[in-house]
Each structure stands twice: as C-alpha cells, then as structure tokens.
C-alpha positions as CSV (number, residue, x, y, z in Angstrom):
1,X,-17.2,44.8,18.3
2,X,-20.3,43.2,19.1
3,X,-23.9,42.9,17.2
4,X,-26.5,44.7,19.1
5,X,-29.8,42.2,19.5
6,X,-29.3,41.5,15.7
7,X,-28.7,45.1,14.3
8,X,-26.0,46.4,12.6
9,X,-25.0,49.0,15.6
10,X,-22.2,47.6,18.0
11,X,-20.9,47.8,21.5
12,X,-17.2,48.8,20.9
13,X,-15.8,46.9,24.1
14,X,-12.1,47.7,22.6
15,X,-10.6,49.5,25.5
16,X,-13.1,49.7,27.5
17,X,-13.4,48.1,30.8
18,X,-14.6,48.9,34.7
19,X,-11.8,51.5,35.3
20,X,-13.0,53.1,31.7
21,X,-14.5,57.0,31.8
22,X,-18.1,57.5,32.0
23,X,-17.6,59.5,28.8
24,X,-16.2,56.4,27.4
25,X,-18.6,54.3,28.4
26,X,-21.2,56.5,27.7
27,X,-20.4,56.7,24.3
28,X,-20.6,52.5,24.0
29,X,-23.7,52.4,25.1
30,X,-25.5,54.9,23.0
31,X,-24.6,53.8,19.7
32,X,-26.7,50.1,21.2
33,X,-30.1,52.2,22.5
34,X,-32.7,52.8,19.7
35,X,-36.3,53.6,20.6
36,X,-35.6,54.5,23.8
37,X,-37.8,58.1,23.8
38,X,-40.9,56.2,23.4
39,X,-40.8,55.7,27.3
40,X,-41.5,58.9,29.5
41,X,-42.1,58.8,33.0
42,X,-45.2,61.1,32.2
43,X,-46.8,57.7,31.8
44,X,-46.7,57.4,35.8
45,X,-49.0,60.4,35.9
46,X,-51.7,59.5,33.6
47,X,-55.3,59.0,35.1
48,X,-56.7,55.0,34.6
49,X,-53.3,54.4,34.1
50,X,-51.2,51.6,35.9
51,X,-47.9,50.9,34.8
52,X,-46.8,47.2,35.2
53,X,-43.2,45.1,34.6
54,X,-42.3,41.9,34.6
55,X,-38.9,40.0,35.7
56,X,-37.6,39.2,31.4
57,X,-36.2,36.3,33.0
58,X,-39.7,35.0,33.8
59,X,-41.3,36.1,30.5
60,X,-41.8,32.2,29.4
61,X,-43.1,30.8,33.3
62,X,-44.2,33.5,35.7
63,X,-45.8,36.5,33.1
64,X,-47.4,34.0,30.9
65,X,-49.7,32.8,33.6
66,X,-50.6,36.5,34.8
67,X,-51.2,37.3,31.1
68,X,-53.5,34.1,30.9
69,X,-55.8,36.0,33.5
70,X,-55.6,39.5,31.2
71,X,-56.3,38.3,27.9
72,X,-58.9,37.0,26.2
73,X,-58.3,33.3,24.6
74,X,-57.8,33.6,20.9
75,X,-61.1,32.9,18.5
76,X,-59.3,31.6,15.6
77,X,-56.2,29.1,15.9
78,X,-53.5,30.1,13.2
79,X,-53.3,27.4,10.5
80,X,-49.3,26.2,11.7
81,X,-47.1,28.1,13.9
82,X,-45.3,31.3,13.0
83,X,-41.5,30.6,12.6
84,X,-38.6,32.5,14.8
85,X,-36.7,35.3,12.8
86,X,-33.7,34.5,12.3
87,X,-31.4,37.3,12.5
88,X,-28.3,37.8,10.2
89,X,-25.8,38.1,12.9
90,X,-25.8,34.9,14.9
91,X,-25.4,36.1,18.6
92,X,-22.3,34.6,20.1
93,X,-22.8,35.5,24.1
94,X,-19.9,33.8,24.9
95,X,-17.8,36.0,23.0
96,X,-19.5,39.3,24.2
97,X,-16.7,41.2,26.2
98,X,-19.5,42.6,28.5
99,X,-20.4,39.8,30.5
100,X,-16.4,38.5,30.5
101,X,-16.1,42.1,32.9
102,X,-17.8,42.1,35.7
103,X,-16.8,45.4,36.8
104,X,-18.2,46.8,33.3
105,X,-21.4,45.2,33.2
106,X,-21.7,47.2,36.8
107,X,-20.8,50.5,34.7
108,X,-23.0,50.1,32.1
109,X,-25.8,48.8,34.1
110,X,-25.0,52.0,36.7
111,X,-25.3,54.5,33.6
112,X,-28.2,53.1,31.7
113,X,-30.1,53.2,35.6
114,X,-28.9,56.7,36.3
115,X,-29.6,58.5,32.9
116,X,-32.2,56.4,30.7
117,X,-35.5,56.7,32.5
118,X,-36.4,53.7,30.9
119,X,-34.0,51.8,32.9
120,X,-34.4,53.8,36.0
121,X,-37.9,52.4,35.6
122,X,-37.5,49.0,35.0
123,X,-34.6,48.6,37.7
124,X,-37.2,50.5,40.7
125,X,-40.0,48.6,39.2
126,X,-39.0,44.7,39.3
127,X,-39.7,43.4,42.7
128,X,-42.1,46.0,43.5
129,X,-45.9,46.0,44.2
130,X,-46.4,46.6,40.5
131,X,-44.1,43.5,39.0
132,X,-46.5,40.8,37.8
133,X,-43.7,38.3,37.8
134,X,-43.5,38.7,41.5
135,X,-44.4,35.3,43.4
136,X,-47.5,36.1,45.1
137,X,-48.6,37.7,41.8
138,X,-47.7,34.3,40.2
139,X,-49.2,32.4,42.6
140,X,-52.7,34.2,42.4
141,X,-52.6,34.3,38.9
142,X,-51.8,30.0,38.6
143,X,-55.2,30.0,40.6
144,X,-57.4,32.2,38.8
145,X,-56.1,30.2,35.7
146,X,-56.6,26.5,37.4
147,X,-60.1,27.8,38.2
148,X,-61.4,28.7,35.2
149,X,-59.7,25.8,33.5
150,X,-61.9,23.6,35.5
C-alpha cells in the first residue's frame, strides 16, 4: 500500500501491474481521487471565461513569472514566513511501486486520461496555446516583469 499525497486512502499496488485488468486498475485508482467533480468541462463554455494550465513541473520557475504579470504585489508583508505542513505519512517515492512499473504508470496515466475529464484536460492542455508554462509564454512574461521592475 501506499499513502496517497498524505491521506489516509492508498494505491493497493499488490498484484497489480501493466498486464493487470482495467477493472483492476480502475479500482486502484479510485480509492486515490478525491475532489475530482469540482472540474467540468462546462467550464470550457463559459462566456469571459479562459481556462489556463501550467506544466506542475514548472510551478516554482516558469508559472511564477507569468503569475508575477497577473497579480497584484502584496500590500502588507506577513510578519515571518508560513511554515510547510508536514504530513503524518512521510512520502517515501522510492518505495512507491508505481513508478518501479513502467508499463503501470502507462495504465494508470491511460485511464485517468480516458475517463477523468480532469485529466483529459490537463493532458490536451499542457503544451497548448493555453499553457502559461509554455516557453514563449515564459519568455514574454520574464519581460513584462524586468520592465516594470526597472
């Protein structure tokens, strides 16, 4: 079993590998989703509405300069810096039997793509005209924030 991003819900990975059923695998990965509803792809539709994503990879270098050019600086500094949450269950990556699988990291990414719009979203967003991680995006955005820096 493994913790799921610090929750008490786990990825049962005993038995389960790349030649595993989708049924089985389906059943794994549901136990982990929690939230997941909030998404619909009604969003898309909406008038004034422009849905964005972002590359998580780049969430600390790339996004953070697009953000800079979105938000507005903040008017009051907090007194000392808010300290990270430290979970109860220390993640352990090395010991996750996901990413030991190859072949089942494929499956699962395959059936969270193909039946979680979510992550049919995500996966046809990144790399798109709407990913603000995307160089170009990046590159504009390093600019805008040089600019008004100076």
């Amino acid at each position: 079993y493994e913790m799921v991003r610090g929750r008490a819900e786990a990825f049962d990975c005993d038995g389960l590998s790349s030649n595993s059923s989708n049924e089985e695998i389906a059943d794994a990965v549901n136990v982990c989703l929690r939230f997941i509803g909030r998404y619909d792809n009604k969003l898309m539709k909406l008038q004034h509405v422009q849905l964005k994503c972002f590359d998580f990879k780049q969430q600390f270098k790339s996004y953070i300069y697009y953000m800079r050019t979105k938000l507005q600086a903040r008017r009051f500094v907090a007194d000392e810096p808010k300290k990270q949450v430290k979970t109860p269950w220390p993640r352990h990556k090395d010991k996750e039997c996901i990413w030991k699988d190859e072949g089942l990291k494929r499956r699962v990414e395959e059936y969270l793509v193909s039946e979680v719009p979510y992550f049919r979203y995500c996966k046809a967003c990144v790399g798109s005209e709407n990913d603000v991680t995307r160089p170009d995006v990046v590159d504009a955005a390093e600019a805008d924030v040089i600019n008004v820096q100076v």
